[in-house]
Every structure is written in C-alpha cells, then in structure tokens.
Short mmCIF file of C-alpha atoms in Angstrom, two decimals:
data_model
loop_
_atom_site.label_atom_id
_atom_site.label_comp_id
_atom_site.label_asym_id
_atom_site.label_seq_id
_atom_site.Cartn_x
_atom_site.Cartn_y
_atom_site.Cartn_z
CA UNK A 1 -17.79 -48.25 -51.82
CA UNK A 2 -21.14 -47.06 -49.31
CA UNK A 3 -19.01 -49.63 -47.11
CA UNK A 4 -15.26 -47.62 -47.38
CA UNK A 5 -17.36 -44.35 -46.97
CA UNK A 6 -18.52 -45.50 -43.92
CA UNK A 7 -15.22 -46.32 -42.21
CA UNK A 8 -12.75 -43.77 -43.29
CA UNK A 9 -15.45 -41.92 -41.91
CA UNK A 10 -16.31 -43.31 -38.15
CA UNK A 11 -12.68 -44.01 -37.83
CA UNK A 12 -12.39 -39.71 -38.51
CA UNK A 13 -14.94 -39.26 -35.14
CA UNK A 14 -13.04 -41.40 -34.32
CA UNK A 15 -9.38 -40.36 -34.15
CA UNK A 16 -11.26 -36.89 -32.69
CA UNK A 17 -12.12 -38.80 -29.84
CA UNK A 18 -8.93 -40.63 -29.05
CA UNK A 19 -7.13 -36.69 -29.30
CA UNK A 20 -9.34 -35.83 -26.11
CA UNK A 21 -8.07 -37.53 -23.61
CA UNK A 22 -8.69 -37.75 -20.09
CA UNK A 23 -5.70 -36.13 -18.89
CA UNK A 24 -6.74 -33.51 -22.30
CA UNK A 25 -9.96 -33.03 -20.94
CA UNK A 26 -9.19 -32.08 -17.46
CA UNK A 27 -7.12 -29.95 -18.25
CA UNK A 28 -10.05 -28.34 -20.96
CA UNK A 29 -12.46 -28.95 -17.86
CA UNK A 30 -9.75 -26.26 -16.02
CA UNK A 31 -9.04 -23.62 -18.59
CA UNK A 32 -13.35 -23.87 -18.76
CA UNK A 33 -13.33 -22.67 -15.05
CA UNK A 34 -10.76 -19.53 -15.78
CA UNK A 35 -11.74 -18.14 -19.01
CA UNK A 36 -15.36 -18.11 -16.81
CA UNK A 37 -14.12 -16.70 -13.56
CA UNK A 38 -12.03 -14.59 -15.45
CA UNK A 39 -14.20 -13.08 -17.49
CA UNK A 40 -17.06 -12.87 -14.57
CA UNK A 41 -14.08 -11.09 -13.16
CA UNK A 42 -13.44 -8.37 -15.53
CA UNK A 43 -17.38 -7.76 -15.80
CA UNK A 44 -17.24 -7.05 -12.01
CA UNK A 45 -13.80 -4.28 -12.60
CA UNK A 46 -16.27 -3.35 -15.36
CA UNK A 47 -19.49 -2.67 -13.86
CA UNK A 48 -17.75 -1.34 -10.50
CA UNK A 49 -16.01 1.08 -12.28
CA UNK A 50 -19.83 2.28 -12.96
CA UNK A 51 -21.88 2.14 -9.59
CA UNK A 52 -19.15 2.15 -7.12
CA UNK A 53 -16.06 3.56 -7.84
CA UNK A 54 -14.67 3.07 -4.71
CA UNK A 55 -15.46 -0.40 -3.78
CA UNK A 56 -14.97 -3.71 -6.09
CA UNK A 57 -15.14 -7.58 -4.97
CA UNK A 58 -11.77 -7.64 -6.01
CA UNK A 59 -10.68 -4.88 -3.74
CA UNK A 60 -12.87 -6.16 -0.87
CA UNK A 61 -11.60 -9.42 -0.03
CA UNK A 62 -7.77 -8.17 -0.89
CA UNK A 63 -9.07 -5.74 1.53
CA UNK A 64 -10.49 -7.52 4.56
CA UNK A 65 -7.02 -10.54 3.34
CA UNK A 66 -4.97 -7.64 5.45
CA UNK A 67 -7.30 -7.02 7.85
CA UNK A 68 -6.94 -10.87 8.67
CA UNK A 69 -3.72 -11.11 8.44
CA UNK A 70 -1.49 -11.31 11.58
CA UNK A 71 1.29 -8.29 12.40
CA UNK A 72 4.24 -10.55 11.15
CA UNK A 73 3.55 -11.93 7.58
CA UNK A 74 2.85 -7.61 7.11
CA UNK A 75 5.86 -6.76 8.09
CA UNK A 76 7.48 -10.17 6.00
CA UNK A 77 5.54 -8.99 2.94
CA UNK A 78 6.66 -5.86 3.14
CA UNK A 79 10.62 -6.50 4.17
CA UNK A 80 10.16 -8.82 0.36
CA UNK A 81 7.85 -6.36 -1.65
CA UNK A 82 8.19 -3.05 -0.51
CA UNK A 83 6.41 -0.94 -1.30
CA UNK A 84 5.01 -3.34 -4.10
CA UNK A 85 3.49 -5.17 -1.38
CA UNK A 86 -0.33 -4.52 -2.75
CA UNK A 87 0.83 -5.36 -6.46
CA UNK A 88 2.12 -8.66 -4.55
CA UNK A 89 -0.81 -8.92 -3.34
CA UNK A 90 -2.81 -8.60 -6.23
CA UNK A 91 -0.76 -11.36 -8.06
CA UNK A 92 -1.58 -13.57 -5.21
CA UNK A 93 -5.26 -13.16 -5.34
CA UNK A 94 -4.75 -13.44 -8.72
CA UNK A 95 -2.68 -17.09 -8.97
CA UNK A 96 -5.17 -18.17 -5.69
CA UNK A 97 -8.38 -17.14 -7.93
CA UNK A 98 -7.09 -18.89 -11.17
CA UNK A 99 -6.62 -22.59 -9.13
CA UNK A 100 -10.06 -21.74 -7.59
CA UNK A 101 -11.27 -21.36 -10.77
CA UNK A 102 -9.11 -24.06 -12.52
CA UNK A 103 -10.91 -26.47 -9.52
CA UNK A 104 -14.22 -25.59 -9.95
CA UNK A 105 -14.04 -26.43 -13.84
CA UNK A 106 -13.26 -30.02 -13.41
CA UNK A 107 -15.26 -29.83 -10.49
CA UNK A 108 -18.59 -29.12 -13.08
CA UNK A 109 -17.46 -31.50 -16.23
CA UNK A 110 -17.66 -34.38 -13.49
CA UNK A 111 -20.37 -33.45 -11.30
CA UNK A 112 -23.46 -31.42 -12.61
CA UNK A 113 -23.49 -27.70 -11.47
CA UNK A 114 -20.38 -29.19 -8.51
CA UNK A 115 -18.43 -25.91 -10.20
CA UNK A 116 -21.85 -23.89 -9.67
CA UNK A 117 -21.99 -24.80 -6.05
CA UNK A 118 -18.22 -23.59 -5.83
CA UNK A 119 -18.36 -20.88 -6.94
CA UNK A 120 -21.51 -19.45 -5.04
CA UNK A 121 -19.37 -20.64 -2.45
CA UNK A 122 -16.72 -17.90 -3.47
CA UNK A 123 -19.52 -15.17 -3.90
CA UNK A 124 -20.72 -15.67 -0.31
CA UNK A 125 -17.02 -15.63 0.61
CA UNK A 126 -17.29 -11.14 -1.41
CA UNK A 127 -20.23 -9.89 -0.35
CA UNK A 128 -19.11 -11.26 3.51
CA UNK A 129 -16.23 -9.07 2.74
CA UNK A 130 -18.23 -6.64 1.18
CA UNK A 131 -19.91 -5.90 5.26
CA UNK A 132 -17.18 -5.24 6.31
CA UNK A 133 -15.83 -2.40 4.41
CA UNK A 134 -16.48 0.99 5.05
CA UNK A 135 -16.98 2.06 1.71
CA UNK A 136 -20.37 -0.38 1.37
CA UNK A 137 -23.38 0.54 -0.73
CA UNK A 138 -26.13 -1.52 -1.57
CA UNK A 139 -25.17 -1.61 -4.95
CA UNK A 140 -21.62 -2.82 -3.98
CA UNK A 141 -22.70 -5.28 -2.20
CA UNK A 142 -24.84 -6.42 -5.17
CA UNK A 143 -21.32 -7.48 -7.26
CA UNK A 144 -20.11 -9.99 -5.42
CA UNK A 145 -23.63 -11.63 -6.29
CA UNK A 146 -23.49 -10.35 -9.68
CA UNK A 147 -20.43 -11.57 -10.12
CA UNK A 148 -21.01 -15.27 -9.31
CA UNK A 149 -24.39 -15.51 -11.31
CA UNK A 150 -21.99 -14.38 -14.82
CA UNK A 151 -19.09 -17.07 -13.48
CA UNK A 152 -21.78 -19.54 -13.42
CA UNK A 153 -23.95 -19.53 -16.41
CA UNK A 154 -20.53 -19.27 -18.77
CA UNK A 155 -19.05 -21.98 -16.74
CA UNK A 156 -21.80 -24.29 -17.17
CA UNK A 157 -21.66 -22.98 -20.59
CA UNK A 158 -18.20 -23.72 -22.05
CA UNK A 159 -18.71 -27.37 -19.48
CA UNK A 160 -21.25 -28.44 -21.08
CA UNK A 161 -19.23 -27.74 -24.95
CA UNK A 162 -16.97 -29.32 -24.09
CA UNK A 163 -18.94 -32.20 -23.27
CA UNK A 164 -19.94 -32.06 -25.80
CA UNK A 165 -16.40 -32.77 -28.00
CA UNK A 166 -16.30 -35.85 -25.40
CA UNK A 167 -19.28 -37.69 -25.75
CA UNK A 168 -20.31 -37.22 -29.08
CA UNK A 169 -23.37 -39.21 -28.32
CA UNK A 170 -25.27 -37.22 -25.86
CA UNK A 171 -25.48 -34.16 -28.90
CA UNK A 172 -26.45 -36.27 -31.89
CA UNK A 173 -27.11 -33.04 -34.76
CA UNK A 174 -23.12 -32.25 -33.95
CA UNK A 175 -20.56 -34.11 -35.55
CA UNK A 176 -17.90 -34.56 -33.00
CA UNK A 177 -15.22 -32.36 -35.38
CA UNK A 178 -17.89 -29.41 -34.27
CA UNK A 179 -18.09 -30.09 -30.58
CA UNK A 180 -14.55 -29.28 -31.03
CA UNK A 181 -14.65 -26.27 -32.96
CA UNK A 182 -17.12 -24.92 -30.57
CA UNK A 183 -15.68 -25.98 -27.55
CA UNK A 184 -12.31 -24.11 -28.87
CA UNK A 185 -13.41 -20.96 -30.39
CA UNK A 186 -15.91 -19.96 -27.11
CA UNK A 187 -12.77 -20.79 -25.03
CA UNK A 188 -10.63 -18.37 -27.00
CA UNK A 189 -12.94 -16.07 -27.29
CA UNK A 190 -13.78 -15.93 -23.46
CA UNK A 191 -9.92 -15.53 -23.32
CA UNK A 192 -9.75 -12.58 -25.46
CA UNK A 193 -12.54 -10.45 -24.52
CA UNK A 194 -10.94 -11.07 -20.99
CA UNK A 195 -7.89 -9.60 -21.45
CA UNK A 196 -9.49 -6.84 -23.53
CA UNK A 197 -11.86 -6.47 -20.72
CA UNK A 198 -9.68 -6.50 -17.71
CA UNK A 199 -7.40 -3.97 -19.01
CA UNK A 200 -10.06 -1.48 -20.47
CA UNK A 201 -11.03 -1.94 -16.50
CA UNK A 202 -7.47 -0.60 -15.24
CA UNK A 203 -8.59 2.36 -17.23
CA UNK A 204 -11.58 2.75 -16.95
CA UNK A 205 -11.89 1.91 -13.41
CA UNK A 206 -9.18 5.18 -12.73
CA UNK A 207 -11.22 7.38 -14.69
CA UNK A 208 -14.80 7.21 -13.13
CA UNK A 209 -14.04 8.87 -10.14
CA UNK A 210 -13.04 12.56 -12.31
CA UNK A 211 -10.62 12.64 -8.86
CA UNK A 212 -7.66 12.75 -10.80
CA UNK A 213 -8.92 15.65 -12.53
CA UNK A 214 -10.75 17.65 -9.98
CA UNK A 215 -6.46 17.37 -7.86
CA UNK A 216 -5.18 18.77 -12.19
CA UNK A 217 -7.62 21.66 -12.09
CA UNK A 218 -6.71 22.12 -7.92
CA UNK A 219 -4.75 25.64 -7.42
CA UNK A 220 -3.40 25.39 -4.21
CA UNK A 221 -3.95 29.55 -1.84
CA UNK A 222 -0.02 30.77 -0.79
CA UNK A 223 0.40 29.99 2.59
CA UNK A 224 -0.27 31.53 5.08
CA UNK A 225 3.14 30.71 7.08
CA UNK A 226 5.49 29.84 4.64
CA UNK A 227 8.14 27.08 5.08
CA UNK A 228 12.03 28.35 6.60
CA UNK A 229 14.37 28.27 3.66
CA UNK A 230 16.58 25.47 3.26
CA UNK A 231 19.58 27.23 4.73
CA UNK A 232 23.46 26.76 2.98
CA UNK A 233 24.27 23.05 3.55
CA UNK A 234 22.28 20.86 3.94
CA UNK A 235 22.29 19.05 1.10
CA UNK A 236 25.88 17.05 1.85
CA UNK A 237 27.03 16.61 -1.29
CA UNK A 238 28.06 13.28 -1.25
CA UNK A 239 28.04 10.80 -4.85
CA UNK A 240 23.95 8.39 -4.70
CA UNK A 241 23.33 10.55 -1.41
CA UNK A 242 19.46 11.30 -1.97
CA UNK A 243 18.27 14.02 -1.93
CA UNK A 244 17.06 16.26 1.20
CA UNK A 245 13.36 16.50 0.18
CA UNK A 246 12.42 13.34 -1.82
CA UNK A 247 10.03 13.90 -4.77
CA UNK A 248 7.00 12.40 -4.80
CA UNK A 249 7.07 9.67 -7.24
CA UNK A 250 9.61 8.42 -4.79
CA UNK A 251 7.84 9.27 -1.66
CA UNK A 252 7.69 5.61 -0.12
CA UNK A 253 4.12 3.49 -0.30
CA UNK A 254 2.41 1.94 3.33
CA UNK A 255 -1.08 1.32 3.68
CA UNK A 256 -3.66 -0.92 4.16
CA UNK A 257 -6.18 0.55 0.90
CA UNK A 258 -5.17 -2.05 -1.55
CA UNK A 259 -6.66 -0.06 -3.93
CA UNK A 260 -5.69 3.70 -3.61
CA UNK A 261 -9.49 5.32 -2.30
CA UNK A 262 -11.01 8.04 -5.19
CA UNK A 263 -12.68 10.59 -2.76
CA UNK A 264 -14.20 13.70 -4.15
CA UNK A 265 -12.80 17.22 -2.61
CA UNK A 266 -16.38 18.52 -3.77
CA UNK A 267 -17.80 16.28 -1.35
CA UNK A 268 -15.14 15.94 1.26
CA UNK A 269 -16.11 16.57 4.30
CA UNK A 270 -13.61 15.86 7.57
CA UNK A 271 -16.33 15.58 11.15
CA UNK A 272 -14.92 16.07 14.25
CA UNK A 273 -16.48 14.72 17.67
CA UNK A 274 -16.59 12.01 20.41
CA UNK A 275 -15.31 14.34 23.11
CA UNK A 276 -15.95 18.02 22.54
CA UNK A 277 -18.52 21.49 23.29
CA UNK A 278 -19.07 21.01 18.73
CA UNK A 279 -18.72 19.24 17.27
CA UNK A 280 -17.44 20.49 13.37
CA UNK A 281 -18.32 19.64 10.04
CA UNK A 282 -15.19 20.97 7.84
CA UNK A 283 -15.29 20.89 3.93
CA UNK A 284 -12.57 21.65 1.34
CA UNK A 285 -13.36 24.99 -0.02
CA UNK A 286 -13.61 25.95 4.17
CA UNK A 287 -9.83 24.45 5.31
CA UNK A 288 -9.01 26.36 1.59
CA UNK A 289 -9.61 29.46 2.95
CA UNK A 290 -7.85 29.27 6.47
CA UNK A 291 -4.45 30.29 7.26
CA UNK A 292 -2.70 27.01 5.87
CA UNK A 293 1.17 26.78 7.16
CA UNK A 294 4.03 24.93 5.22
CA UNK A 295 6.97 22.72 7.10
CA UNK A 296 9.18 20.62 6.23
CA UNK A 297 8.66 16.81 7.42
CA UNK A 298 10.56 14.08 7.62
CA UNK A 299 7.31 11.28 8.19
CA UNK A 300 8.22 7.41 8.77
CA UNK A 301 6.57 4.29 8.93
CA UNK A 302 7.28 1.76 11.50
CA UNK A 303 7.60 -0.90 9.70
CA UNK A 304 11.66 0.26 8.11
CA UNK A 305 13.72 -2.04 9.39
CA UNK A 306 17.82 -0.67 9.77
CA UNK A 307 18.90 0.83 7.52
CA UNK A 308 15.41 0.42 5.05
CA UNK A 309 13.86 3.32 3.19
CA UNK A 310 10.38 3.37 4.32
CA UNK A 311 11.52 7.43 5.42
CA UNK A 312 10.98 10.99 3.69
CA UNK A 313 10.93 13.98 3.55
CA UNK A 314 8.68 16.35 2.30
CA UNK A 315 7.75 20.39 2.61
CA UNK A 316 3.71 20.19 2.48
CA UNK A 317 0.97 22.70 3.14
CA UNK A 318 -1.74 22.40 5.84
CA UNK A 319 -3.85 23.68 7.81
CA UNK A 320 -3.04 23.10 11.56
CA UNK A 321 -4.35 20.87 13.74
CA UNK A 322 -4.15 22.43 16.86
CA UNK A 323 -6.12 26.04 14.93
CA UNK A 324 -9.32 22.70 14.55
CA UNK A 325 -9.49 21.17 17.61
CA UNK A 326 -8.85 24.25 19.31
CA UNK A 327 -13.04 25.49 17.59
CA UNK A 328 -14.38 22.24 18.69
CA UNK A 329 -13.03 22.17 22.24
CA UNK A 330 -11.76 18.44 23.51
CA UNK A 331 -13.26 17.76 27.12
CA UNK A 332 -11.51 17.11 30.57
CA UNK A 333 -9.93 13.61 30.66
CA UNK A 334 -9.81 12.55 26.68
CA UNK A 335 -6.16 12.03 25.33
CA UNK A 336 -6.05 10.64 22.29
CA UNK A 337 -7.46 11.59 18.64
CA UNK A 338 -9.56 8.25 16.42
CA UNK A 339 -8.32 9.61 13.16
CA UNK A 340 -10.40 7.94 10.31
CA UNK A 341 -9.83 7.29 6.61
CA UNK A 342 -12.30 7.37 4.11
CA UNK A 343 -11.85 3.68 3.88
CA UNK A 344 -11.87 3.05 8.23
CA UNK A 345 -8.82 2.72 8.74
CA UNK A 346 -8.27 4.64 12.04
CA UNK A 347 -4.49 5.39 13.26
CA UNK A 348 -5.00 6.99 17.56
CA UNK A 349 -3.14 9.38 18.23
CA UNK A 350 -2.60 11.43 21.50
CA UNK A 351 -3.75 14.56 21.80
CA UNK A 352 -1.32 16.22 23.68
CA UNK A 353 0.67 16.13 20.49
CA UNK A 354 -1.76 17.51 18.17
CA UNK A 355 -2.70 20.28 20.24
CA UNK A 356 0.96 21.59 21.70
CA UNK A 357 3.36 23.89 19.41
CA UNK A 358 4.57 21.19 16.72
CA UNK A 359 3.64 21.15 13.59
CA UNK A 360 0.72 18.38 13.39
CA UNK A 361 -1.34 19.78 9.90
CA UNK A 362 -4.50 18.74 8.02
CA UNK A 363 -2.36 18.69 4.80
CA UNK A 364 -3.63 19.45 1.95
CA UNK A 365 -0.26 20.11 -0.19
CA UNK A 366 2.83 18.22 -0.75
CA UNK A 367 6.22 19.23 -2.88
CA UNK A 368 4.73 22.36 -3.90
CA UNK A 369 1.30 20.21 -5.30
CA UNK A 370 -1.87 19.32 -4.59
CA UNK A 371 -1.41 15.71 -3.03
CA UNK A 372 -1.03 12.75 -4.75
CA UNK A 373 -4.12 10.75 -4.74
CA UNK A 374 -1.69 7.94 -3.31
CA UNK A 375 -0.54 9.64 -0.84
CA UNK A 376 -3.92 11.02 0.84
CA UNK A 377 -6.01 13.35 -0.85
CA UNK A 378 -7.97 15.52 -0.44
CA UNK A 379 -6.57 15.20 2.37
CA UNK A 380 -4.54 14.11 4.50
CA UNK A 381 -2.74 14.27 8.41
CA UNK A 382 0.86 14.75 8.76
CA UNK A 383 2.26 14.27 12.02
CA UNK A 384 6.03 15.28 13.60
CA UNK A 385 7.68 12.64 15.94
CA UNK A 386 5.12 9.76 15.15
CA UNK A 387 5.40 6.57 13.11
CA UNK A 388 2.93 6.84 10.26
CA UNK A 389 0.37 3.88 12.24
CA UNK A 390 -0.68 6.27 15.05
CA UNK A 391 -1.15 9.79 13.08
CA UNK A 392 -0.35 10.01 9.60
CA UNK A 393 -4.37 9.12 8.75
CA UNK A 394 -4.73 8.99 4.28
CA UNK A 395 -7.48 9.76 3.58
CA UNK A 396 -9.04 11.98 6.56
CA UNK A 397 -13.08 12.24 8.02
CA UNK A 398 -13.11 12.50 10.90
CA UNK A 399 -11.59 13.12 14.04
CA UNK A 400 -13.55 11.66 16.91
CA UNK A 401 -11.60 13.16 20.65
CA UNK A 402 -11.57 9.92 23.05
CA UNK A 403 -9.70 8.43 25.29
CA UNK A 404 -7.03 5.49 25.67
CA UNK A 405 -8.64 3.59 27.76
CA UNK A 406 -12.61 3.67 25.34
CA UNK A 407 -10.99 3.20 21.54
CA UNK A 408 -7.99 1.42 19.56
CA UNK A 409 -7.55 1.89 16.32
CA UNK A 410 -6.12 -0.58 13.22
CA UNK A 411 -3.02 -1.99 14.56
CA UNK A 412 -3.51 -1.77 18.08
CA UNK A 413 -5.85 -5.04 18.55
CA UNK A 414 -2.80 -6.37 15.38
CA UNK A 415 0.07 -6.66 18.73
CA UNK A 416 1.14 -2.32 18.46
CA UNK A 417 2.22 -0.44 21.43
CA UNK A 418 -0.58 2.11 21.91
CA UNK A 419 1.60 4.33 20.87
CA UNK A 420 4.42 5.16 18.26
CA UNK A 421 7.30 8.58 18.95
CA UNK A 422 9.99 8.15 16.29
CA UNK A 423 13.40 6.74 17.22
CA UNK A 424 16.34 8.40 16.95
CA UNK A 425 18.13 6.80 14.21
CA UNK A 426 20.95 6.70 11.73
CA UNK A 427 21.00 5.14 8.17
CA UNK A 428 24.30 4.59 5.35
CA UNK A 429 22.90 5.53 1.84
CA UNK A 430 27.08 5.84 0.64
CA UNK A 431 28.88 3.19 -0.24
CA UNK A 432 26.13 0.48 -0.12
CA UNK A 433 26.80 -3.04 1.32
CA UNK A 434 28.62 -5.14 -0.09
CA UNK A 435 29.80 -2.40 -2.86
CA UNK A 436 33.49 -2.77 -4.11
CA UNK A 437 35.39 0.42 -3.55
CA UNK A 438 38.40 1.47 -4.95
CA UNK A 439 41.59 2.43 -1.50
CA UNK A 440 42.62 5.84 -0.61
CA UNK A 441 40.03 8.13 0.61
CA UNK A 442 36.10 6.57 0.94
CA UNK A 443 33.29 8.61 1.16
CA UNK A 444 31.04 7.86 3.56
CA UNK A 445 27.06 9.92 3.79
CA UNK A 446 23.94 9.72 4.75
CA UNK A 447 21.10 10.61 7.04
CA UNK A 448 20.21 10.88 11.02
CA UNK A 449 16.40 12.14 12.36
CA UNK A 450 15.16 12.89 15.80
CA UNK A 451 12.13 14.83 14.38
CA UNK A 452 11.09 17.03 17.12
CA UNK A 453 14.24 16.95 19.65
CA UNK A 454 16.78 17.08 16.60
CA UNK A 455 20.36 15.98 15.84
CA UNK A 456 23.22 16.59 18.14
CA UNK A 457 26.46 14.69 15.74
CA UNK A 458 26.62 11.20 14.24
CA UNK A 459 28.87 9.06 14.35
CA UNK A 460 31.02 6.74 12.33
CA UNK A 461 33.20 3.59 13.39
CA UNK A 462 34.26 0.69 11.58
CA UNK A 463 35.57 -3.04 12.48
CA UNK A 464 33.85 -1.93 16.22
CA UNK A 465 36.98 -0.04 16.89
CA UNK A 466 36.91 3.34 18.15
CA UNK A 467 34.05 6.78 16.91
CA UNK A 468 34.85 8.94 14.32
CA UNK A 469 32.33 11.70 14.35
CA UNK A 470 30.93 12.79 11.18
CA UNK A 471 30.54 16.11 9.68
CA UNK A 472 26.74 17.40 10.40
CA UNK A 473 25.58 19.15 7.51
CA UNK A 474 22.49 21.86 9.01
CA UNK A 475 19.08 19.99 9.28
CA UNK A 476 15.84 21.94 7.50
CA UNK A 477 14.36 22.02 10.93
CA UNK A 478 14.02 18.98 14.78
CA UNK A 479 11.54 17.51 12.99
CA UNK A 480 13.09 16.46 9.27
CA UNK A 481 16.72 14.13 9.13
CA UNK A 482 20.22 15.90 8.53
CA UNK A 483 22.36 14.59 5.67
CA UNK A 484 25.92 13.58 7.69
CA UNK A 485 29.18 12.42 6.14
CA UNK A 486 32.59 11.14 6.71
CA UNK A 487 35.94 11.12 5.02
CA UNK A 488 38.21 7.63 6.27
CA UNK A 489 41.79 6.00 4.69
CA UNK A 490 41.81 3.07 4.35
CA UNK A 491 43.91 0.91 2.93
CA UNK A 492 42.44 -2.51 0.37
CA UNK A 493 40.58 -5.14 2.34
CA UNK A 494 37.17 -5.85 4.39
CA UNK A 495 35.52 -3.65 6.81
CA UNK A 496 32.54 -3.35 8.86
CA UNK A 497 31.29 -0.16 8.80
CA UNK A 498 28.18 0.80 11.33
CA UNK A 499 26.95 4.42 12.57
CA UNK A 500 24.67 6.29 15.63
CA UNK A 501 23.36 9.19 16.34
CA UNK A 502 22.61 11.34 18.63
CA UNK A 503 20.41 13.79 19.33
CA UNK A 504 20.96 17.41 20.25
CA UNK A 505 19.43 16.00 24.02
CA UNK A 506 22.68 13.96 24.41
CA UNK A 507 20.44 10.69 23.82
CA UNK A 508 22.48 8.19 22.15
CA UNK A 509 20.07 6.03 20.01
CA UNK A 510 19.82 2.76 20.74
CA UNK A 511 22.14 -0.21 20.02
CA UNK A 512 20.22 -3.17 20.86
CA UNK A 513 18.99 -4.36 18.30
CA UNK A 514 14.29 -5.14 18.10
CA UNK A 515 12.10 -6.27 15.24
CA UNK A 516 9.09 -3.26 14.52
CA UNK A 517 7.59 -5.34 16.19
CA UNK A 518 5.62 -3.38 18.68
CA UNK A 519 6.25 0.38 18.55
CA UNK A 520 9.54 -0.04 15.76
CA UNK A 521 12.90 -2.06 15.28
CA UNK A 522 16.44 -0.58 16.53
CA UNK A 523 19.79 -1.31 16.35
CA UNK A 524 22.64 0.36 14.87
CA UNK A 525 22.99 0.26 10.62
CA UNK A 526 25.55 -1.47 9.24
CA UNK A 527 27.46 -1.82 6.03
CA UNK A 528 30.39 -4.09 4.70
CA UNK A 529 32.68 -3.06 2.26
CA UNK A 530 35.86 -3.78 0.43
CA UNK A 531 38.16 -1.43 -0.55
CA UNK A 532 39.97 -2.97 -3.44
CA UNK A 533 44.01 -1.41 -4.91
#
C-alpha cells in the first residue's frame, strides 16, 4: 500500500511537471514580464499624478518620439488617423512596451537578471526623454528610475515563482502544485491590479491639477469690441453642410502634446522678451482686465490636405497682440516673434503680421466660453492668415521678439517653411465623394477660404468642362471661410466634380497638386458622384 501511494504521488507530481512544456514556460515568462512592466508603468503614472501632473514617464517618451519622427511620418499619421493620431501613438507605444516587457520576461527566465538589465536600459531611455521636456522637474526626473525599479522587483519576483513551479527540486519545501498555484495567483493578481490601477491613473492624473475645475469656475469678461453680427444668408442652407461656426467639440486638434498640458490660470504668466525696449510679464488676471476683442477667425493646420477637415471657424475672445507688443517696444531689426508653449513647443511668426491691423489675439475664449483645455487653456495665440504651425501656439507662456536669422521654431528644422501663409482653397462638402444621388437637380455645397483676403467667387466644373459660378454666401469677414452652393441638373451617370475659388483680389487658387510639405497643399478638390434614376 505504501509503495502504491508513493507511486501515485510521483505520478501526480510528474503530471503537473509535464503540463509546463517549454512553449508554455516561455509564454508564462513573457506574461510575467508584461504584467511586471505594466504594473510599474501604472505606478509611474499614479506617482506622476501627485508629483508631476504635467509630465510622466509615458508622456515624456511619447513626446520625445513625436519630436524625433521625420515630418513625412507625422503627415502619414495625420492622414491615416486624423485627430486620433495621439491615441494611435499611445496604442502603438503600449504594444511596443508590451513586446519589450515580454522579451524581458523571457530573458529573465533564461538568465538571472538579464531581463532586469533590459528594463534598466529602458529606464535610462525614460530619464533621457524626461531631460528633453520643457516641464522637467526633479520629481519628473526621478519617476522613470522609480518605474524601472518597481518593474525589476516585480519581474524578478514573478520569474522566481515561475521557476519554483517549473523546477520544484529547487524548492523542496513547496510541492509542484503549490508552486503552480502561487505563480498563477500572483500573475492574475498583478494583471488585475494593473488594469484597475491604469483606470484609476487616468482619472487621477486628469483630476490632480484642478485645471478643469478652474476653467469651469471662470467667467469671461464682456468684450470691449464685440464681433460683428453674422450676415444674413451666411449659412448656405444646404443639408449635410458643416455649420458656419464650428462647435468646440468638433474643432480639429493637431499639436505635439501627447497629453494636454495642465496650466493653472492662477499661476500662468506670459513673458515678452528678446529685442524689446521693455520686457513684460502679464498674468491671467491682468490679461482679463485688458480691453478684449471678439472676432470670428478661421484657422487651419498646414497638414490639411486638399478637401481635408483640419480647419475650423470659431468666435475668439482675446487681447490684440499688437497692443501687447506696442507696450514692449520691438527694436529695429526684429522681424520675428518666437512664441513658446508650456510644453516647450515653439512657433515663429512674422513680426509685421502681429503688429498690423489684423485681429491677431492672445485668446482666452472660444465660442463664448473659456478655451477648452485641449485648445490651449488658459491662453493661446490666434493669428488670421497663417497656418497654425507658425502662429497658433497653445498654452502660450512666452513671446520672444527676435529675428528669423537668429532663431528657428519647432517645425522649421524638420523641413517646413519658415513662413506659412494660408493658401486660398475650397472644398466640396455635399455630396461626399463616392455617394449616389438621385437624378434631377443635384445640390452641391461647401466652403472656401482666403484668410485676410476674402473670397470673390467659387466655381464648379463637371468632367473637366466649363466652369460654372456658384451662389456665394456673404462671409462673416475676410478672416473666415465662406459657404457656397450650386444646384445642377444631372442625368444618370458618373461625374467628376471639381471646385476652385478666386479671392477678392482676383487671384485664382493654385490648380497644381502639391503635398502639404513644406508650406501647405494645393490643387482642386475633386469628388466623384454617381447619379441614379
């Protein structure tokens, strides 16, 4: 009986041992690495919520990636993902981190501390990334180190538990079944804690700065100069057209900030420096006390392809930049203002554009409410007539009066033009390309823009035939887009429809197709429509 019992016990132990094949062991080691690193990343994000709300290890690495990629990659991402490009980057980073974590787990199982060394390398990468960020603080610098240490401790612990299960002779005090149970329980608990902590980290990091609450409490002053009334008939009235004034929730967002900078309006200060007679510091209360101007202005991203939607029209409230610069007194020879964001991003704007009669604003309001956080709260620049990469600095903290010969902005060394006037363009919004419509009168509608110049006419042509002038709605101002419409009787068939705009000076938009690099796309927006009986 004793012999039979011993044999059965050995068989049971051998059965558990056989269940852990080499392939299963590799997968479990990889899972242990993923859980260890994932949990450490969550710890780093939670600590950042307390110690460094504006910069975490994850956002530091993401920001460094954005800074490093060539312009062509950036444009590809914008075209492919649109305003979801940052979410796509975060997903991509998550996949890369998971893959490297799995590699670290497998390495640690094969050789002691090999996986820990790999994690240490990526901890150094995190430190280097933090050093490149404008929001650098001692606490932010320490977080990648803490994250790496937590990851190493968890990885070593989980892999040792796996080895106890896989090699029970190395731990005579624990039977194989106990080692198996201990490892799987630890792995499951770690995975659950990572998921729960990740959800909490997202909520916690968004709430710690209190900026959202400060924005909600803010009441904007009445403008000293109100926006002109929208002219009667400015809306073309075509079903399916986008609104003349873009709602804040629908306004495009393209910038390099992986996470929205949290800038407290109570501590915000704008500095005017450089080639000026008097350096100036302006706080938020001082800005709100200025005579503010309200204007409708259409702004566009240089990455907007022909027919694209990276453009929007809003009612902005702010103080004219020319008034601020007049107080500072730009010196002779200065020709550029280098504006800087709270996250370190810079734009170079021609000085003459910021000091002429156009309504370039230090904006605090958008469509009747304080700026949304993602659109630059508490203060941003809005400059009519220029693409955003040379003008529309969000979360602005400094205006440095300088020269193009002495300073370069963020995108200039990356292959973009130093100056970026918005090109005259037009778009067909209705019907969408590829849509089928009924025969008879087909109503076309869209928008056209020539900021700070204005639109004189919009024309359509079918199958490269004669141009036909559309009904052009009155614009709010020369700094906004104009809506247009044209009904055409079309028999059943397939049609290629193109649109072109002419500005108020008589200049026709460029027909030649060019990419967005280096200073904006050109060409006629073209749609293809199937007309059915």
